[in-house]
mmCIF file of C-alpha atoms and ligand atoms in Angstrom:
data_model
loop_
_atom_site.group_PDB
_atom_site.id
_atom_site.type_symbol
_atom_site.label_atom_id
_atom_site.label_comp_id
_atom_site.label_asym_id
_atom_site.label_seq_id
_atom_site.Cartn_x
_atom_site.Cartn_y
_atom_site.Cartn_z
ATOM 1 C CA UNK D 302 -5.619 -4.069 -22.002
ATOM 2 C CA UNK D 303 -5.173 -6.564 -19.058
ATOM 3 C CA UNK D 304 -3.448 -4.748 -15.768
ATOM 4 C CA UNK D 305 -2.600 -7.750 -13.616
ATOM 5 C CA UNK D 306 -0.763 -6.152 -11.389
ATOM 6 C CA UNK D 307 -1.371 -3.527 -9.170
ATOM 7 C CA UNK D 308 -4.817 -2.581 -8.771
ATOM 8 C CA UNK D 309 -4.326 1.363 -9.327
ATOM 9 C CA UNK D 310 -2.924 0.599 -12.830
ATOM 10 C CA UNK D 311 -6.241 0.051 -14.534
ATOM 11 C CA UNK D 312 -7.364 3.564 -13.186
ATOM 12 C CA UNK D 313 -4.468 4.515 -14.889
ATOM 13 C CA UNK D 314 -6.188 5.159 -18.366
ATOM 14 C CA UNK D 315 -8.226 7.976 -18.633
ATOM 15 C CA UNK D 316 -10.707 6.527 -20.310
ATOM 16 C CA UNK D 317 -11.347 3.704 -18.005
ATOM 17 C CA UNK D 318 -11.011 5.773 -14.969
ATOM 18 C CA UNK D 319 -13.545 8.106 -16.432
ATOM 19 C CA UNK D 320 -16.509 5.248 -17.090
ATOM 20 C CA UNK D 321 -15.975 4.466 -13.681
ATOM 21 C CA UNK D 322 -16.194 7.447 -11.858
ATOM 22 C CA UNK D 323 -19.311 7.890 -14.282
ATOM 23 C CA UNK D 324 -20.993 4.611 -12.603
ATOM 24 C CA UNK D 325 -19.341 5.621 -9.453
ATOM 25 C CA UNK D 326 -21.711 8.783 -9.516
ATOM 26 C CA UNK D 327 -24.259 8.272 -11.199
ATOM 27 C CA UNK D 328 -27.091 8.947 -8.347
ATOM 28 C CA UNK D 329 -29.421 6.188 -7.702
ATOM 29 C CA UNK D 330 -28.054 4.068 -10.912
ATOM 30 C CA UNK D 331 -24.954 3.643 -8.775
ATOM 31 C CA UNK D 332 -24.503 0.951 -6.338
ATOM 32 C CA UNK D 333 -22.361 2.885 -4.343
ATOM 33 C CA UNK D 334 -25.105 4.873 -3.138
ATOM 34 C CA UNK D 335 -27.898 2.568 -3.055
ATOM 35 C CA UNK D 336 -26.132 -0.250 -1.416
ATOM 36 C CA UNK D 337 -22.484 0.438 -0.573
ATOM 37 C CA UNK D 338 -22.529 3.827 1.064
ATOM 38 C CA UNK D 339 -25.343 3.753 3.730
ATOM 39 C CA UNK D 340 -24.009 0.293 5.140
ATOM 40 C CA UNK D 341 -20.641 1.815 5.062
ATOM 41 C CA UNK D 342 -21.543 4.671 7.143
ATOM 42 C CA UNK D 343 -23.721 2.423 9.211
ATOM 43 C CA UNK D 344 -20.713 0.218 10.016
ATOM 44 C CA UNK D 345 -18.583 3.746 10.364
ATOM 45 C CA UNK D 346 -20.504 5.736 13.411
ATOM 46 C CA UNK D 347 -19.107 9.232 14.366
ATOM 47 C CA UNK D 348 -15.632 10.004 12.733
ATOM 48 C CA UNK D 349 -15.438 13.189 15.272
ATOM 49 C CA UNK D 350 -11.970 13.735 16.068
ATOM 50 C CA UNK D 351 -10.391 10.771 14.354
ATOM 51 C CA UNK D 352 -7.625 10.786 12.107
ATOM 52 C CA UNK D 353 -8.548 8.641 9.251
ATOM 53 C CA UNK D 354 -6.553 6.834 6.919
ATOM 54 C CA UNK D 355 -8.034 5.851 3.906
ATOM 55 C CA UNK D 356 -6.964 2.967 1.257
ATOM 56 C CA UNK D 357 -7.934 3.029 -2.476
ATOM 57 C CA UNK D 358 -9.016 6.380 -1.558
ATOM 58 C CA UNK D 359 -10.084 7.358 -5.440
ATOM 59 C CA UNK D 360 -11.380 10.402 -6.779
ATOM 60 C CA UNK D 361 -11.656 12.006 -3.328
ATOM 61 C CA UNK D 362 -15.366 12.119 -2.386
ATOM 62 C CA UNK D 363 -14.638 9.929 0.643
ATOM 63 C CA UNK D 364 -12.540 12.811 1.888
ATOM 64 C CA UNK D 365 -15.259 15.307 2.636
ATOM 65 C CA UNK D 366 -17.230 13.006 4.012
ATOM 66 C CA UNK D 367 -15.169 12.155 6.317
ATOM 67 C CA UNK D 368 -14.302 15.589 6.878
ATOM 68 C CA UNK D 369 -17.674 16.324 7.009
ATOM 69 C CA UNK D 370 -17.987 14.478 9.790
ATOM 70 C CA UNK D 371 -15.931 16.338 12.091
ATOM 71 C CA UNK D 372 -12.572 13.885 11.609
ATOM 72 C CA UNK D 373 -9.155 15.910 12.713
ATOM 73 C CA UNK D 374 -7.332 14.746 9.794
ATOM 74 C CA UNK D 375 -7.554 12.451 6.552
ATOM 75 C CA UNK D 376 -5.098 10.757 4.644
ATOM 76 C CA UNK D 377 -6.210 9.126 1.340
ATOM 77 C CA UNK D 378 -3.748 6.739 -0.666
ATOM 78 C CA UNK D 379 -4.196 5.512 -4.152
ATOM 79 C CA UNK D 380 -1.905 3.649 -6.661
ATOM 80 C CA UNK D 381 -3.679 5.716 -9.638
ATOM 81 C CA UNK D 382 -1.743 8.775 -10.400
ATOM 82 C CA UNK D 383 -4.998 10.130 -12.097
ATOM 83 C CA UNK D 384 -6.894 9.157 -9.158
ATOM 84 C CA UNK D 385 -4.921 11.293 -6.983
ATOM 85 C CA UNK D 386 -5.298 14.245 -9.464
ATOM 86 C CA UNK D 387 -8.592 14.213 -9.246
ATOM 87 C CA UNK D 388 -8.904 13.902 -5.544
ATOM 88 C CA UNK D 389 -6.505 16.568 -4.953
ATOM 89 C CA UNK D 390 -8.953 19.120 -6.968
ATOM 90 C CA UNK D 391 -11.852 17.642 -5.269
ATOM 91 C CA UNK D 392 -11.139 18.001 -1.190
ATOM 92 C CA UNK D 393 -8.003 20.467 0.126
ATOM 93 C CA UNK D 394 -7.524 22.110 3.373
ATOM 94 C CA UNK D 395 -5.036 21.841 5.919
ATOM 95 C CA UNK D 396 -6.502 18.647 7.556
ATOM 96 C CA UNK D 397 -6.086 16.347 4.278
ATOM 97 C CA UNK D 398 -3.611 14.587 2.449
ATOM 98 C CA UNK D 399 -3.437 12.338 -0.543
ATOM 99 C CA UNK D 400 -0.771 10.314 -1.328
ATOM 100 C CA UNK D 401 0.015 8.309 -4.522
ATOM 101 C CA UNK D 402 1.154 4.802 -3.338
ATOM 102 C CA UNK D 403 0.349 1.378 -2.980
ATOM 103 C CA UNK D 404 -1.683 -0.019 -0.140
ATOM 104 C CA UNK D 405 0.546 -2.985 -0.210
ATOM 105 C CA UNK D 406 3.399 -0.764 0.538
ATOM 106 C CA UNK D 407 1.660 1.332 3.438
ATOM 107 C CA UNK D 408 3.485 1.063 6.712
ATOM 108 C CA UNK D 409 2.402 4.158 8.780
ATOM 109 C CA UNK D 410 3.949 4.687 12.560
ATOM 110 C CA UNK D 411 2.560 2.512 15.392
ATOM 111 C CA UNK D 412 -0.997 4.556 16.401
ATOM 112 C CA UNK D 413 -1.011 7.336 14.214
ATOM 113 C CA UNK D 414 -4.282 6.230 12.939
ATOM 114 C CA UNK D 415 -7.968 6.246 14.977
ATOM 115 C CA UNK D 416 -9.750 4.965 11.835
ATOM 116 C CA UNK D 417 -8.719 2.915 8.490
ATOM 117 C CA UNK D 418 -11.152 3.125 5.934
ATOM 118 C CA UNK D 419 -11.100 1.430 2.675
ATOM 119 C CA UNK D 420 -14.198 1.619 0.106
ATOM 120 C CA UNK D 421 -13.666 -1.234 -2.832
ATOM 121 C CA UNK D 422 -10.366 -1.693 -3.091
ATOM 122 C CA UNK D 423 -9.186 -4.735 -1.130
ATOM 123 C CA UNK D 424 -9.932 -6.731 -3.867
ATOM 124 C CA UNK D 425 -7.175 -5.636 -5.194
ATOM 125 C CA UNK D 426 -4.835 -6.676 -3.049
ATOM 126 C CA UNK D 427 -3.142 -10.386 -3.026
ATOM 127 C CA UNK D 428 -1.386 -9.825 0.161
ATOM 128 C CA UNK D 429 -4.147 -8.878 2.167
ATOM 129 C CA UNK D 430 -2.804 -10.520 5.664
ATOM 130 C CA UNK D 431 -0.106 -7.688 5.331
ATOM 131 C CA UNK D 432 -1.842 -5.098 4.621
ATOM 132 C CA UNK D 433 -4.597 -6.009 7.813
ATOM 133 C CA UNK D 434 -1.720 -6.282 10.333
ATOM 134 C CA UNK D 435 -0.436 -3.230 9.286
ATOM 135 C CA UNK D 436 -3.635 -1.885 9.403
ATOM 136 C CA UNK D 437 -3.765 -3.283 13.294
ATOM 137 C CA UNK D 438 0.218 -1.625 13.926
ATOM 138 C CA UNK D 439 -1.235 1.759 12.617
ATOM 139 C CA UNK D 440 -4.381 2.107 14.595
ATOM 140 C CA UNK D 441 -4.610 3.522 18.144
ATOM 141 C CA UNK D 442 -6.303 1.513 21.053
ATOM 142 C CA UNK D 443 -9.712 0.575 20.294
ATOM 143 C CA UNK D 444 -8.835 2.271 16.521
ATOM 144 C CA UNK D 445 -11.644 0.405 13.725
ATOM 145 C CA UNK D 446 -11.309 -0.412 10.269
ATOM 146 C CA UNK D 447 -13.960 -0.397 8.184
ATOM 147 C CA UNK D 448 -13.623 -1.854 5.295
ATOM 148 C CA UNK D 449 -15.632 -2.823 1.456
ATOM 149 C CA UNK D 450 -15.086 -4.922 -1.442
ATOM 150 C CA UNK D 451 -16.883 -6.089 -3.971
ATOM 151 C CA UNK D 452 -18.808 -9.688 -3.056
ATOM 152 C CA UNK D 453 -17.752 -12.848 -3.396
ATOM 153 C CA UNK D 454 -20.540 -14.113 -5.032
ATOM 154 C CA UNK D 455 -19.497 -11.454 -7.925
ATOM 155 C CA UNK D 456 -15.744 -12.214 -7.644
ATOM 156 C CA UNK D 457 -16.815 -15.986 -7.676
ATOM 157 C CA UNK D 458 -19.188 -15.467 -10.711
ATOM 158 C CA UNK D 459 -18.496 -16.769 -14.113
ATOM 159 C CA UNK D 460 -18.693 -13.859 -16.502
ATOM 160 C CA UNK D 461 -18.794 -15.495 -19.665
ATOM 161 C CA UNK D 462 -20.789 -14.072 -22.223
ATOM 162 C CA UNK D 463 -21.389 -10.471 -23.591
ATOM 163 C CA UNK D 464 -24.419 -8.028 -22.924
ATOM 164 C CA UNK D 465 -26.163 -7.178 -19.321
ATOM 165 C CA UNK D 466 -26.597 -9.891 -17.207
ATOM 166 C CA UNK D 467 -29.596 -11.815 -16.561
ATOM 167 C CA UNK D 468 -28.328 -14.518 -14.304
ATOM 168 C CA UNK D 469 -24.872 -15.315 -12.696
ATOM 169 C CA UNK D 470 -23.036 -18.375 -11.928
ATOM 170 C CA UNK D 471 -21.468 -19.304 -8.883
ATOM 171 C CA UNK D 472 -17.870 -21.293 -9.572
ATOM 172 C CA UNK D 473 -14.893 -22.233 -8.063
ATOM 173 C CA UNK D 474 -15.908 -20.563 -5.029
ATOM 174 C CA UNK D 475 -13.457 -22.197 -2.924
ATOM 175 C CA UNK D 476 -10.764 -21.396 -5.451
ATOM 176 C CA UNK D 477 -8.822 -18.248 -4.138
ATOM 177 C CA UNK D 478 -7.058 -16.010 -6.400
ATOM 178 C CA UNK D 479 -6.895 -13.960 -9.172
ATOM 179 C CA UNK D 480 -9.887 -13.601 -11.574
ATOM 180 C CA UNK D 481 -9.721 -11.608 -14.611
ATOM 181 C CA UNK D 482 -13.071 -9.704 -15.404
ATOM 182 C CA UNK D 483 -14.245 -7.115 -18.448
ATOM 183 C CA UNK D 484 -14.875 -3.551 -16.988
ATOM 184 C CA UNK D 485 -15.394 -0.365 -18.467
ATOM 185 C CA UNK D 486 -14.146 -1.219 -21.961
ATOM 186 C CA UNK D 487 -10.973 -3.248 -20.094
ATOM 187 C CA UNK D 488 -9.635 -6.160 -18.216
ATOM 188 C CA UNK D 489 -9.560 -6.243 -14.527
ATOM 189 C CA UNK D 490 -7.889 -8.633 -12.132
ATOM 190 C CA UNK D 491 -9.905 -8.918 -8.942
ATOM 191 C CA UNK D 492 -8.561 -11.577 -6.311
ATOM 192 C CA UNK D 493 -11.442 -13.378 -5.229
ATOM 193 C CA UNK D 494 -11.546 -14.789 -1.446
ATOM 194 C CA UNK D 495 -14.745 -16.347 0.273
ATOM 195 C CA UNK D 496 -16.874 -14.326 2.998
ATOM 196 C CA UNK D 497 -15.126 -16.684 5.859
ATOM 197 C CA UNK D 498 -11.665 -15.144 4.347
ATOM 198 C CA UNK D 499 -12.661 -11.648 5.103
ATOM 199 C CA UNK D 500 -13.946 -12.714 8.646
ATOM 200 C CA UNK D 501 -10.981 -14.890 9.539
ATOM 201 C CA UNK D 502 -8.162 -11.690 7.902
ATOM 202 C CA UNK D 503 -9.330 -9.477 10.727
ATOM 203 C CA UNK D 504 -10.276 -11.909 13.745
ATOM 204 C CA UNK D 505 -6.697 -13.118 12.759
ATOM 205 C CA UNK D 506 -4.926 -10.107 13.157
ATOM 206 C CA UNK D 507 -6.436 -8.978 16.518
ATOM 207 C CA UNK D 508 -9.335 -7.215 15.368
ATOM 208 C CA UNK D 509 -13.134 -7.846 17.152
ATOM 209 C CA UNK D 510 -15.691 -7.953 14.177
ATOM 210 C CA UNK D 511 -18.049 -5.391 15.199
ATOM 211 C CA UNK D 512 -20.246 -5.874 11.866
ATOM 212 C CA UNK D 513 -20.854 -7.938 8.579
ATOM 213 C CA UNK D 514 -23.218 -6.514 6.315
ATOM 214 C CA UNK D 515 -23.903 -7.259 2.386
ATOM 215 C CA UNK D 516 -24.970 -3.960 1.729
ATOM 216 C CA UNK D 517 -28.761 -4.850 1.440
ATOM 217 C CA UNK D 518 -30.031 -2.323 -1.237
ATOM 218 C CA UNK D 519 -31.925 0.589 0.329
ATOM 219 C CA UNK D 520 -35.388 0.852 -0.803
ATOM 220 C CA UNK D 521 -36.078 4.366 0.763
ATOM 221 C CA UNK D 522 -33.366 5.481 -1.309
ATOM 222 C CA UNK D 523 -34.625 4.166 -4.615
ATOM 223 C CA UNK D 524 -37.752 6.629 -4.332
ATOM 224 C CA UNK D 525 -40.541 4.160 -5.731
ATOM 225 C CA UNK D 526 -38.539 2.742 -8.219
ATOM 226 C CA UNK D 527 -40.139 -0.680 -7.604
ATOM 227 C CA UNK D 528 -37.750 -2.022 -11.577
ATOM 228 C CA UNK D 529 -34.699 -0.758 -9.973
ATOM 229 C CA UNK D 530 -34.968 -1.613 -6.791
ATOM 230 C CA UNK D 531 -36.102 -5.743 -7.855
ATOM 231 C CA UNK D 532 -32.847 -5.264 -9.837
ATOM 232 C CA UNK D 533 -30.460 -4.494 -7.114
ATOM 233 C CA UNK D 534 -32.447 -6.793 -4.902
ATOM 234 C CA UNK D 535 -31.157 -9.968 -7.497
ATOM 235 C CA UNK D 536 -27.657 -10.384 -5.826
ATOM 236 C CA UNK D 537 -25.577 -8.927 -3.109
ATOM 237 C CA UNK D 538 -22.578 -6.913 -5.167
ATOM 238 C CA UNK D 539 -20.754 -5.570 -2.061
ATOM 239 C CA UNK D 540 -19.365 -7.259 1.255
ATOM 240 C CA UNK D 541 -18.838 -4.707 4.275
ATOM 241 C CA UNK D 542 -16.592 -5.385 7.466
ATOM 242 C CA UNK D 543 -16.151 -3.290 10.153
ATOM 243 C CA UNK D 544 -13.851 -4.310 13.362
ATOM 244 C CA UNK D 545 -12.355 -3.181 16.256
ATOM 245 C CA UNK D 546 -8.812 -3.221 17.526
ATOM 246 C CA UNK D 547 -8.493 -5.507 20.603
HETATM 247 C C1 LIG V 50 -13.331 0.832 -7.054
HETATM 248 S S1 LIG V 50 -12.238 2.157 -6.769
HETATM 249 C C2 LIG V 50 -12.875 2.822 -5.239
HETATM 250 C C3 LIG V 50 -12.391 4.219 -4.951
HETATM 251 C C4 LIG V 50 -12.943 4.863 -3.670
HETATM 252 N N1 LIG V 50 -12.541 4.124 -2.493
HETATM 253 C C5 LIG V 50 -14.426 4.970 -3.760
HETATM 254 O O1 LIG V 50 -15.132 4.247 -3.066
HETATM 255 O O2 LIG V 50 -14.883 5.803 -4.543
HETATM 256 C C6 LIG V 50 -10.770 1.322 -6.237
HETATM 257 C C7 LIG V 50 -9.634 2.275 -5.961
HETATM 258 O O3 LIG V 50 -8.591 1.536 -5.339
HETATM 259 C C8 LIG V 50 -7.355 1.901 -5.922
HETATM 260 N N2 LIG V 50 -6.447 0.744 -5.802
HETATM 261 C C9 LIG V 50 -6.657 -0.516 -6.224
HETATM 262 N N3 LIG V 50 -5.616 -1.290 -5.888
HETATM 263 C C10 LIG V 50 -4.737 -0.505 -5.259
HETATM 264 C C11 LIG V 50 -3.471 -0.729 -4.661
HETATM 265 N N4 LIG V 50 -2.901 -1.941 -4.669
HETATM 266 N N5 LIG V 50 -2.845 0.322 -4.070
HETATM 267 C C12 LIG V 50 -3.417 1.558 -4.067
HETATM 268 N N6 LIG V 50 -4.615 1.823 -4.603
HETATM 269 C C13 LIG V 50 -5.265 0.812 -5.190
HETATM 270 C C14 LIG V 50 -7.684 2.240 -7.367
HETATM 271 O O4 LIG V 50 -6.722 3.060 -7.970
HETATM 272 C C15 LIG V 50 -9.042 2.914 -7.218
HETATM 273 O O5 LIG V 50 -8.929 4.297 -7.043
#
């Protein structure tokens, strides 16, 4: 089933959302913790008395994390229903809230946020100049964002063909837009922007970039496994970016 619209729709069937948050956790098999989560909390520093907004929030396990760290409150939006389900049994408490919504309808009060987050999701998103000056309205003085999505190279790929991939193909790189992709037994729409795109978004809407990373995969985390770790090392799947308000 295609879902070109919104991206919380495709986590909107079970069975989809279920192979991903599989993947999602599945310990050192998962990109997310090899690659995406250490240069996210890199980029992130001490969330100690922050209030933290996060967008595409998912299944929750961002939430005690960030909680974890000490923040005074967290918000977490998602446009998948079932997302929200599950992240409401997976963090509670007085300091955090999930909301179902769409990040391109987010508009929060002037400062009420120290720190946005948002882990994989902006993809998503075709009005993503919106969304970042909202972002830049929300935050406090000196407030960051910190932000993921998946890398261009992979959003610029050609995914032609069935079966695990051996090699990828670069196209239409300088081609923005939407790009339909099979994932987890459906069809995703990813809109896929260039690395100078994610730069110029935030420099535009008076952020500072404080870091750019492409989430390296860690080799102390893959324990010896010299096969998986030559895997992850064959392309960069993830693009970080973490600024400052100015
Ligand atoms: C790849 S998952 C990442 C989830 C979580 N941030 C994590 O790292 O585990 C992307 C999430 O973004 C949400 N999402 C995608 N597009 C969205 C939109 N336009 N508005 C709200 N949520 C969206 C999806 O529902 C999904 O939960």
């Amino acid at each position: 089933m295609a879902t070109g619209g919104r991206g919380g729709e495709f986590y909107e069937v079970d069975d989809v959302r279920r192979a991903y948050l599989r993947h999602r956790h599945d310990g050192l098999r998962s990109p997310n913790t090899v690659m995406e989560e250490p240069a996210f909390l890199d980029a992130l520093g001490s969330v100690s008395g922050c209030r933290v907004l996060d967008l595409g929030c998912g299944d929750g396990s961002t939430a005690n994390l960030i909680l974890s760290g000490g923040a005074t409150s967290y918000v977490g939006v998602d446009g998948s229903g079932g997302m929200v389900e599950t992240a409401r049994r997976t963090a509670g408490g007085d300091r955090v809230r999930f909301v179902h919504g769409d990040i391109e309808d987010v508009d929060v009060g002037a400062g009420e946020f120290d720190v946005v987050i948002s882990r994989m999701a902006f993809h998503y998103i075709e009005r993503l100049d919106v969304v970042v000056e909202r972002v830049h309205r929300a935050l406090s003085e000196g407030g960051r964002l910190v932000f993921s999505v998946v890398h261009p190279v992979i959003t610029g790929h050609d995914t032609s063909g069935d079966g695990p991939r051996t090699s990828w193909m670069v196209d239409g790189y300088f081609d923005r837009g939407p790009r339909e992709r099979s994932w987890f037994g459906s069809t995703v729409v990813w809109r896929h922007r260039t690395i100078e795109d994610y730069v110029r978004v935030v420099t535009r809407h008076g952020f500072r970039l404080d870091s750019l990373s492409e989430c390296e995969p860690r080799a102390e985390l893959l324990l010896g496994d010299a096969d998986e770790l030559a895997r992850r090392r064959r392309v960069p799947l993830m693009l970080l970016v973490g600024a400052t308000r100015s």
